[in-house]
Coordinates of C-alpha atoms in Angstrom, one line a residue:
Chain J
X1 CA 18.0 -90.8 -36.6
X2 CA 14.1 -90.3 -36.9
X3 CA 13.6 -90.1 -33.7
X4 CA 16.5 -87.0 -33.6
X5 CA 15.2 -85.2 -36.4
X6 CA 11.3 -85.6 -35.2
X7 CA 12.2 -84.1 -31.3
X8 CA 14.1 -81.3 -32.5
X9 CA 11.1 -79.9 -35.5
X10 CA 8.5 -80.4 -32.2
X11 CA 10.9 -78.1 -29.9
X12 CA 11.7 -75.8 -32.5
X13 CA 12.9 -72.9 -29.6
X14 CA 12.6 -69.2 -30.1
X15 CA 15.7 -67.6 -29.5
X16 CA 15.0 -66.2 -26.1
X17 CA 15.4 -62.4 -25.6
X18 CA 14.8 -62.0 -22.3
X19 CA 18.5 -60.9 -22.1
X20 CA 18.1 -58.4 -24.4
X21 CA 17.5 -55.9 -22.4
X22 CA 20.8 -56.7 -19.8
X23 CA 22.7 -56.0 -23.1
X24 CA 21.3 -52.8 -24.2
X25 CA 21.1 -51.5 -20.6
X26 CA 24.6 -52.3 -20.8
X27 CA 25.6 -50.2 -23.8
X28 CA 22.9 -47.5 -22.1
X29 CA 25.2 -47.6 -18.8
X30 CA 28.2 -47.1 -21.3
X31 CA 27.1 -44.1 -23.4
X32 CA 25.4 -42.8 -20.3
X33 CA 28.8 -42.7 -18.2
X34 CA 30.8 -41.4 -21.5
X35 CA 28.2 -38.6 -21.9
X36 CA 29.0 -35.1 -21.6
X37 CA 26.2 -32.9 -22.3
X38 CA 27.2 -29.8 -24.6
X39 CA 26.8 -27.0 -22.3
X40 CA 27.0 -24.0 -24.6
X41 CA 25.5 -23.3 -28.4
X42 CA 28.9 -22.4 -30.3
X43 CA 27.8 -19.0 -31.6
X44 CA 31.0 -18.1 -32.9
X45 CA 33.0 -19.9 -35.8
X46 CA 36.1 -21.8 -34.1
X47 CA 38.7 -24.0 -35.6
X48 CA 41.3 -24.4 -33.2
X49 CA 45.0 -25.1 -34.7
X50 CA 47.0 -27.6 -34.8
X51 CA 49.9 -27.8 -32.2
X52 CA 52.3 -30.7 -31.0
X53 CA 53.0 -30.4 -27.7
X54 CA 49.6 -31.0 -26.1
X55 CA 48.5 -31.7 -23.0
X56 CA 45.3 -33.7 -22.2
X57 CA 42.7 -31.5 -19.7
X58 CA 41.6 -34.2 -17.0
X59 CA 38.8 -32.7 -15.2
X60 CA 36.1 -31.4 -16.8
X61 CA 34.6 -29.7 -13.7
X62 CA 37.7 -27.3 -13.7
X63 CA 37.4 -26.6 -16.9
X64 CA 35.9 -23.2 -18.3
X65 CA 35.7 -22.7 -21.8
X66 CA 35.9 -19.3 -23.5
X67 CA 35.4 -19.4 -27.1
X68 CA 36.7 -16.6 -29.1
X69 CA 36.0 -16.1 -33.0
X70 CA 33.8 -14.5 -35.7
X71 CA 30.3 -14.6 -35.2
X72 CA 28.4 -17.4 -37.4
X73 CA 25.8 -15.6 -40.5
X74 CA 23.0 -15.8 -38.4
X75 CA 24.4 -13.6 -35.1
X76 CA 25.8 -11.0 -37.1
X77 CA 23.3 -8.6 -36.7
X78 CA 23.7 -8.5 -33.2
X79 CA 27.6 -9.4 -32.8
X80 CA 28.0 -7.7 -36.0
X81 CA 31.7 -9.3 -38.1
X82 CA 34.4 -8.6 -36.1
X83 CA 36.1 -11.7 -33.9
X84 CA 34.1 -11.9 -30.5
X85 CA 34.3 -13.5 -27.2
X86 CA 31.6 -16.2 -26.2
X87 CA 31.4 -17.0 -22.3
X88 CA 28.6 -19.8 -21.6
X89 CA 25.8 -19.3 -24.3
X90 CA 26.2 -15.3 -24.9
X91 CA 28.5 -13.1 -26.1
X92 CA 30.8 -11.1 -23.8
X93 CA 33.1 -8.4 -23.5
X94 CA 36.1 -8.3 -21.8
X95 CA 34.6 -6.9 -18.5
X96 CA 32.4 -9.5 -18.0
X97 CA 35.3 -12.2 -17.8
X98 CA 35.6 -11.7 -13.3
X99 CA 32.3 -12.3 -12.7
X100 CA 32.0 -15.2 -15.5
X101 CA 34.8 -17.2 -13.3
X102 CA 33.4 -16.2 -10.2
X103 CA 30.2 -17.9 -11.0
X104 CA 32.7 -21.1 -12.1
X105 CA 34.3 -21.0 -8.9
X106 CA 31.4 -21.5 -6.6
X107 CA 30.7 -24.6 -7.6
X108 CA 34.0 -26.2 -7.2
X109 CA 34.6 -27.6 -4.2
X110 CA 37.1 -25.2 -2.4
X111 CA 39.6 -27.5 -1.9
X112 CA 40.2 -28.1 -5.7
X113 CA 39.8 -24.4 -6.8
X114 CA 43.7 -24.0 -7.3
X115 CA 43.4 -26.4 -10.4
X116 CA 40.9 -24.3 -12.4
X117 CA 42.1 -24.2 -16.0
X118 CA 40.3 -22.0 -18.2
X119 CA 40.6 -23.6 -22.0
X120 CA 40.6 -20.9 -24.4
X121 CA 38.9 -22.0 -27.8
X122 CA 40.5 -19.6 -30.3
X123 CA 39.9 -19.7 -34.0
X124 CA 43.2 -19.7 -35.8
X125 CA 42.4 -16.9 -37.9
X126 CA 41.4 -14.4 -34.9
X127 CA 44.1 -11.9 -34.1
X128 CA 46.2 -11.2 -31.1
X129 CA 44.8 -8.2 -30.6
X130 CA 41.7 -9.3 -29.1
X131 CA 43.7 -12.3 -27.2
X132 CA 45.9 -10.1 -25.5
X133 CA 43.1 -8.2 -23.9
X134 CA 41.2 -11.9 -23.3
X135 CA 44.7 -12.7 -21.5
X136 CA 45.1 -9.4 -19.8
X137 CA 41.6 -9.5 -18.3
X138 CA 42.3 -12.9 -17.1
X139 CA 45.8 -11.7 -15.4
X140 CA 43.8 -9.1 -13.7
X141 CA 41.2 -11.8 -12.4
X142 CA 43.6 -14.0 -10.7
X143 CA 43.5 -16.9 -13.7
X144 CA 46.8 -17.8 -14.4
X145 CA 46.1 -21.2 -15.6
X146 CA 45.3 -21.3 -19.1
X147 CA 45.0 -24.0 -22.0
X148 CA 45.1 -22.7 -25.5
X149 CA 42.6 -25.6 -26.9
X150 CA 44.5 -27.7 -30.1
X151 CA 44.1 -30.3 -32.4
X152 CA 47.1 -32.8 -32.8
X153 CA 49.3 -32.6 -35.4
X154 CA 51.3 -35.3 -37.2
X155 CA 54.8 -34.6 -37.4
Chain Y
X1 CA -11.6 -74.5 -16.2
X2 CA -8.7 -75.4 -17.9
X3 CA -8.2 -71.9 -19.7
X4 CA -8.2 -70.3 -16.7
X5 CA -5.5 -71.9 -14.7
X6 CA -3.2 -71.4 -17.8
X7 CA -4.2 -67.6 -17.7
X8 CA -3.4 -67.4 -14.0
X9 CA 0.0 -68.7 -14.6
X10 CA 0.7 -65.9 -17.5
X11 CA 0.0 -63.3 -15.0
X12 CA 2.3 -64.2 -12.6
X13 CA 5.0 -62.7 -15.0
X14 CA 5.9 -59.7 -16.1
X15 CA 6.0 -59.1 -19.6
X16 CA 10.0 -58.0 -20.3
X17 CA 9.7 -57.7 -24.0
X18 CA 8.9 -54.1 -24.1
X19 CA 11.7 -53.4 -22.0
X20 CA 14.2 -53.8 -24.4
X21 CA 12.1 -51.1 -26.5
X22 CA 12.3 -48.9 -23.8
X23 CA 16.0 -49.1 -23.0
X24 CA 16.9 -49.1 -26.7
X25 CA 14.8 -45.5 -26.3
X26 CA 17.2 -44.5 -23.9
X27 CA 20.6 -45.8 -25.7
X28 CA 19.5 -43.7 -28.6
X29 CA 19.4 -40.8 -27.1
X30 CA 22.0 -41.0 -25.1
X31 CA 24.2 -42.2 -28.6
X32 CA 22.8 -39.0 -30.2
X33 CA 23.4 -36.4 -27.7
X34 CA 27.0 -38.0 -26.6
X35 CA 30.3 -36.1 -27.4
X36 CA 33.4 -38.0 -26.6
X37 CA 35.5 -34.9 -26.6
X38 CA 38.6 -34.7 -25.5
X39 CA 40.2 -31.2 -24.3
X40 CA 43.5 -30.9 -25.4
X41 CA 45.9 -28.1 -26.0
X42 CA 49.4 -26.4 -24.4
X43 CA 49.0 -25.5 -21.5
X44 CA 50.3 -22.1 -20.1
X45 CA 50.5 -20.5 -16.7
X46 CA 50.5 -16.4 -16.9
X47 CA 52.4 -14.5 -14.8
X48 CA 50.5 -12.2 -12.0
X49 CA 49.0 -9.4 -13.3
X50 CA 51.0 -6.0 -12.3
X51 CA 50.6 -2.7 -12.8
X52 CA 54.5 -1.6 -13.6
X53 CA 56.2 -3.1 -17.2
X54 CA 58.7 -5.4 -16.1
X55 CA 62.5 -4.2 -16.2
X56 CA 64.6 -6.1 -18.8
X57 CA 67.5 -3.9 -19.1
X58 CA 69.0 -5.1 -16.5
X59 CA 68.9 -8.5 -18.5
X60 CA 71.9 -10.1 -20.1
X61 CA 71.9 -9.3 -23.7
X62 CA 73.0 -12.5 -24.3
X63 CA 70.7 -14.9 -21.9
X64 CA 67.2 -13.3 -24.0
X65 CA 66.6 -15.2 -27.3
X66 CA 63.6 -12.3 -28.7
X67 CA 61.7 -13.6 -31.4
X68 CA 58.9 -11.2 -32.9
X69 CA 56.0 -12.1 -34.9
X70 CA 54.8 -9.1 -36.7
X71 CA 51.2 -8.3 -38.8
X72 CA 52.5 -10.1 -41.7
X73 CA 53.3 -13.2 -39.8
X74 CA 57.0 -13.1 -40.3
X75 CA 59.2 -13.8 -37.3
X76 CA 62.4 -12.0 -36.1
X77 CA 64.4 -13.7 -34.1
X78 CA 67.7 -12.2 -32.2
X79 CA 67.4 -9.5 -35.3
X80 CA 67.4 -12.0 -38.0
X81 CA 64.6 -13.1 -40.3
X82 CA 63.7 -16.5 -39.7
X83 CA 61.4 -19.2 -41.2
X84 CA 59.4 -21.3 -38.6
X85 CA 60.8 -24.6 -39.4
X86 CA 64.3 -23.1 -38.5
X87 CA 63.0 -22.2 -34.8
X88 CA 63.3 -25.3 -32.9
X89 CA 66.7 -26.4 -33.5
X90 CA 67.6 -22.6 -33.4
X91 CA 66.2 -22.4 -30.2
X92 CA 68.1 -25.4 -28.9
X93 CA 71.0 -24.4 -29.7
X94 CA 70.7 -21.1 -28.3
X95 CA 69.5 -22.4 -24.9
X96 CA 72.2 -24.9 -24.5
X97 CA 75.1 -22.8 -26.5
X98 CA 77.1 -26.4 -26.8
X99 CA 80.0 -24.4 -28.8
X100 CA 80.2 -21.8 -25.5
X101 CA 79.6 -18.7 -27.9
X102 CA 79.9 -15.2 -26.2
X103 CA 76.3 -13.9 -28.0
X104 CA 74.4 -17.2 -26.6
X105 CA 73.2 -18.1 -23.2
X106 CA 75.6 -18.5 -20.4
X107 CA 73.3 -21.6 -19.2
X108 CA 70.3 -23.0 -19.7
X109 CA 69.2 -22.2 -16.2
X110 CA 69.8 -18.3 -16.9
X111 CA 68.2 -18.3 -20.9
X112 CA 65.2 -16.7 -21.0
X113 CA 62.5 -16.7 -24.0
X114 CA 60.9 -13.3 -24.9
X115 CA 58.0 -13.1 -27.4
X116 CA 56.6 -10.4 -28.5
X117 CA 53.9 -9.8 -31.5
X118 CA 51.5 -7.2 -33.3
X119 CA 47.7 -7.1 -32.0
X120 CA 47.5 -7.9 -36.1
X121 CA 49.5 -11.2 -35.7
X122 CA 47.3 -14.0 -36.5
X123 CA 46.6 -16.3 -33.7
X124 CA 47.6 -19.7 -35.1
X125 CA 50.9 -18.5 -36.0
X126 CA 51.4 -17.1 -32.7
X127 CA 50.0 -20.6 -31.3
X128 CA 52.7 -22.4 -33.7
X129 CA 55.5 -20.2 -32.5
X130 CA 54.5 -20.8 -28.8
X131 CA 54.9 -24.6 -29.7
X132 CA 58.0 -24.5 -31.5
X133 CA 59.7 -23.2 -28.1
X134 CA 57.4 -25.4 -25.9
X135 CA 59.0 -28.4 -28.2
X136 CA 62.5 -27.1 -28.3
X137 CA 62.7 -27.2 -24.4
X138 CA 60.4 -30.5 -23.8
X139 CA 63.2 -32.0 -26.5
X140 CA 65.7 -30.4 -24.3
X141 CA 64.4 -32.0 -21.2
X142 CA 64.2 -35.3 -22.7
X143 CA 67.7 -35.4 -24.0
X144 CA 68.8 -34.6 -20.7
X145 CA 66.6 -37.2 -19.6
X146 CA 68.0 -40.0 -21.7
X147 CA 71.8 -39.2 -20.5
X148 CA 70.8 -38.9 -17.0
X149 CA 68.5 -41.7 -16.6
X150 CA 68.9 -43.9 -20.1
X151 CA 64.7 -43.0 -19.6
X152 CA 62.6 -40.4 -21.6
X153 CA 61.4 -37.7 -19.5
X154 CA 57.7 -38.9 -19.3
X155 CA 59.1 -42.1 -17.3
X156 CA 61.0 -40.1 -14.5
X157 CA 60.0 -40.1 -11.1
X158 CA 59.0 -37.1 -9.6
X159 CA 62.5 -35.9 -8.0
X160 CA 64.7 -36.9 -11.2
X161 CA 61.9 -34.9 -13.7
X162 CA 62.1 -32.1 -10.8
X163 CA 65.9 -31.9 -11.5
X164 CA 65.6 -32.0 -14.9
X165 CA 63.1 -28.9 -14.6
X166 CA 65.2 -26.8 -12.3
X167 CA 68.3 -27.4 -15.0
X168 CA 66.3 -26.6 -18.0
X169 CA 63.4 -24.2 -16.9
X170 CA 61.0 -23.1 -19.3
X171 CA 61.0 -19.5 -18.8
X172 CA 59.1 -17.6 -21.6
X173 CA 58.4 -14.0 -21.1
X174 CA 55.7 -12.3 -22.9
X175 CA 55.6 -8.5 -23.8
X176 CA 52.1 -6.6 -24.7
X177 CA 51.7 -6.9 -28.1
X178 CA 52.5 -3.0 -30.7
X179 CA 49.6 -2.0 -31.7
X180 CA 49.7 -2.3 -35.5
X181 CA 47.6 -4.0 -38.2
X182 CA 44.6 -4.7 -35.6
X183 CA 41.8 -5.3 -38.0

């Protein structure tokens, strides 16, 4: 039993972390793959709503986004109050919506540019006013495939 | 003497420990700027953009279920005031017209949704609207699916769910909004 106790208080073994890093490089591998890195500064104010019968967008390289709400407090000197577009980081008009998916379409392959969604982010207070001419310019463009962006509801 | 073997055997390895600072570095960063977003919402597909209106007068009556949404966010629908809650099942039974009514749709292949709203019509209502219909038909579809098949519709194969589409097709029609109560 001495003999036990007396081996063990000599040994006495730091816990070895030379593994340590094979588990964080793990969880770095992890959050690196899940990653998406925010393209665009929201400059508008958008809370989409609530809707049931959603569908879930699979490819974020199809994807464009086009954000449409009230400019936040700090933009409204140069957006001013009324609800406005956002394409990529600036505001837009309507007319600058062709050359905005042009730019998205050249760098998707050509094969896949059929499945080009464009996910419209639309504050639920906004009116349809300004959505219409949103959807109109996009009808003229050739994008017929849109996603009006939604958070689940419970039912 | 001594000493100096014992040194020479240190420097044969390389010192890990830091490593787990610097990946932890790394895992930080990447923990901070990560977004697991994912995109989700009802998906649409427009019609091609043309220059003339398209001609609905020589439309049914009876096959076009109209619901308008107006500036004050109240809906019309078939000429009737309506509360949102009543539109699904409303919409049902118009597109299936189990009771073979002369005012409803001769078939569910032929009923068409029209919507039409003010460029004042708030957008969430206009979204909830598009939903109630969009739920009404995937309802439709899944009823049809469970008689056909004893399977929801998300469980079909591809040629039963294509049946099931070409029976019940989701056919909303959109008209360019009145101008009234823009702000």
């Amino acid at each position: 039993m001495s003999k036990f106790d007396k081996k063990r208080s000599k040994s006495q073994p730091a816990i070895s972390t030379a593994s340590l890093p094979d588990i964080i490089f793990m969880l770095l591998f992890f959050f690196m793959v899940v990653t998406v890195l925010r393209d665009a500064e929201l400059k508008v104010k958008v809370v989409t709503p609530n809707a049931t019968e959603l569908t879930k967008l699979e490819k974020k390289s199809l994807v464009n986004n086009i954000y449409i709400g009230k400019p936040l407090a700090k933009y409204a000197n140069e957006a001013g109050t009324k609800a406005r577009m956002q394409l990529g980081d600036k505001f837009a008009d309507e007319k600058d919506i062709p050359l905005f998916l042009e730019k998205h379409r050249q760098q998707v392959p050509e094969n896949q540019r059929g499945g080009i969604t464009s996910s419209l982010k639309i504050d639920g207070k906004v009116t349809m006013g300004v959505v219409s001419d949103v959807k109109t310019a996009l009808r003229k463009s050739g994008q017929l495939k849109l996603n009006y962006s939604a958070k689940p509801r419970a039912e | 003497m001594g000493k100096k073997s014992s040194k020479d055997r240190l420097s044969n390895e390389i010192n890990a420990g830091s490593m787990a600072d610097i990946a932890f570095l790394l895992l930080i960063f990447f923990l901070v700027t990560t977004t697991i977003v994912s995109d989700k919402g009802v998906l649409v597909k427009l019609p091609p953009w043309s220059e003339e209106e398209p001609d609905i007068a020589k439309l049914n009556e009876r096959n076009v279920y109209s619901i308008l949404v107006n500036a004050d966010n109240q809906l019309l629908v078939r000429g009737e005031p309506t509360q949102l809650r009543d539109l699904r099942e409303n919409t049902k039974i118009f597109i299936m017209n189990p009771e073979g009514r002369p005012d409803m749709s001769e078939d569910a292949t032929k009923a068409i949704v029209s919507m039409k709203n003010d460029r004042g019509t708030q957008y969430e209502t206009y979204l909830e609207v598009y939903n109630e219909v969009m739920a009404a038909y995937n309802e439709l579809r899944d009823e049809a699916a469970l008689s056909r098949h004893g399977k929801a519709y998300e469980f079909l194969t591809k040629d039963q769910a294509k049946a099931i589409r070409t029976a019940i097709p989701l056919i909303i029609s959109e008209a360019e909004p009145t101008a009234f109560g823009e702000e």
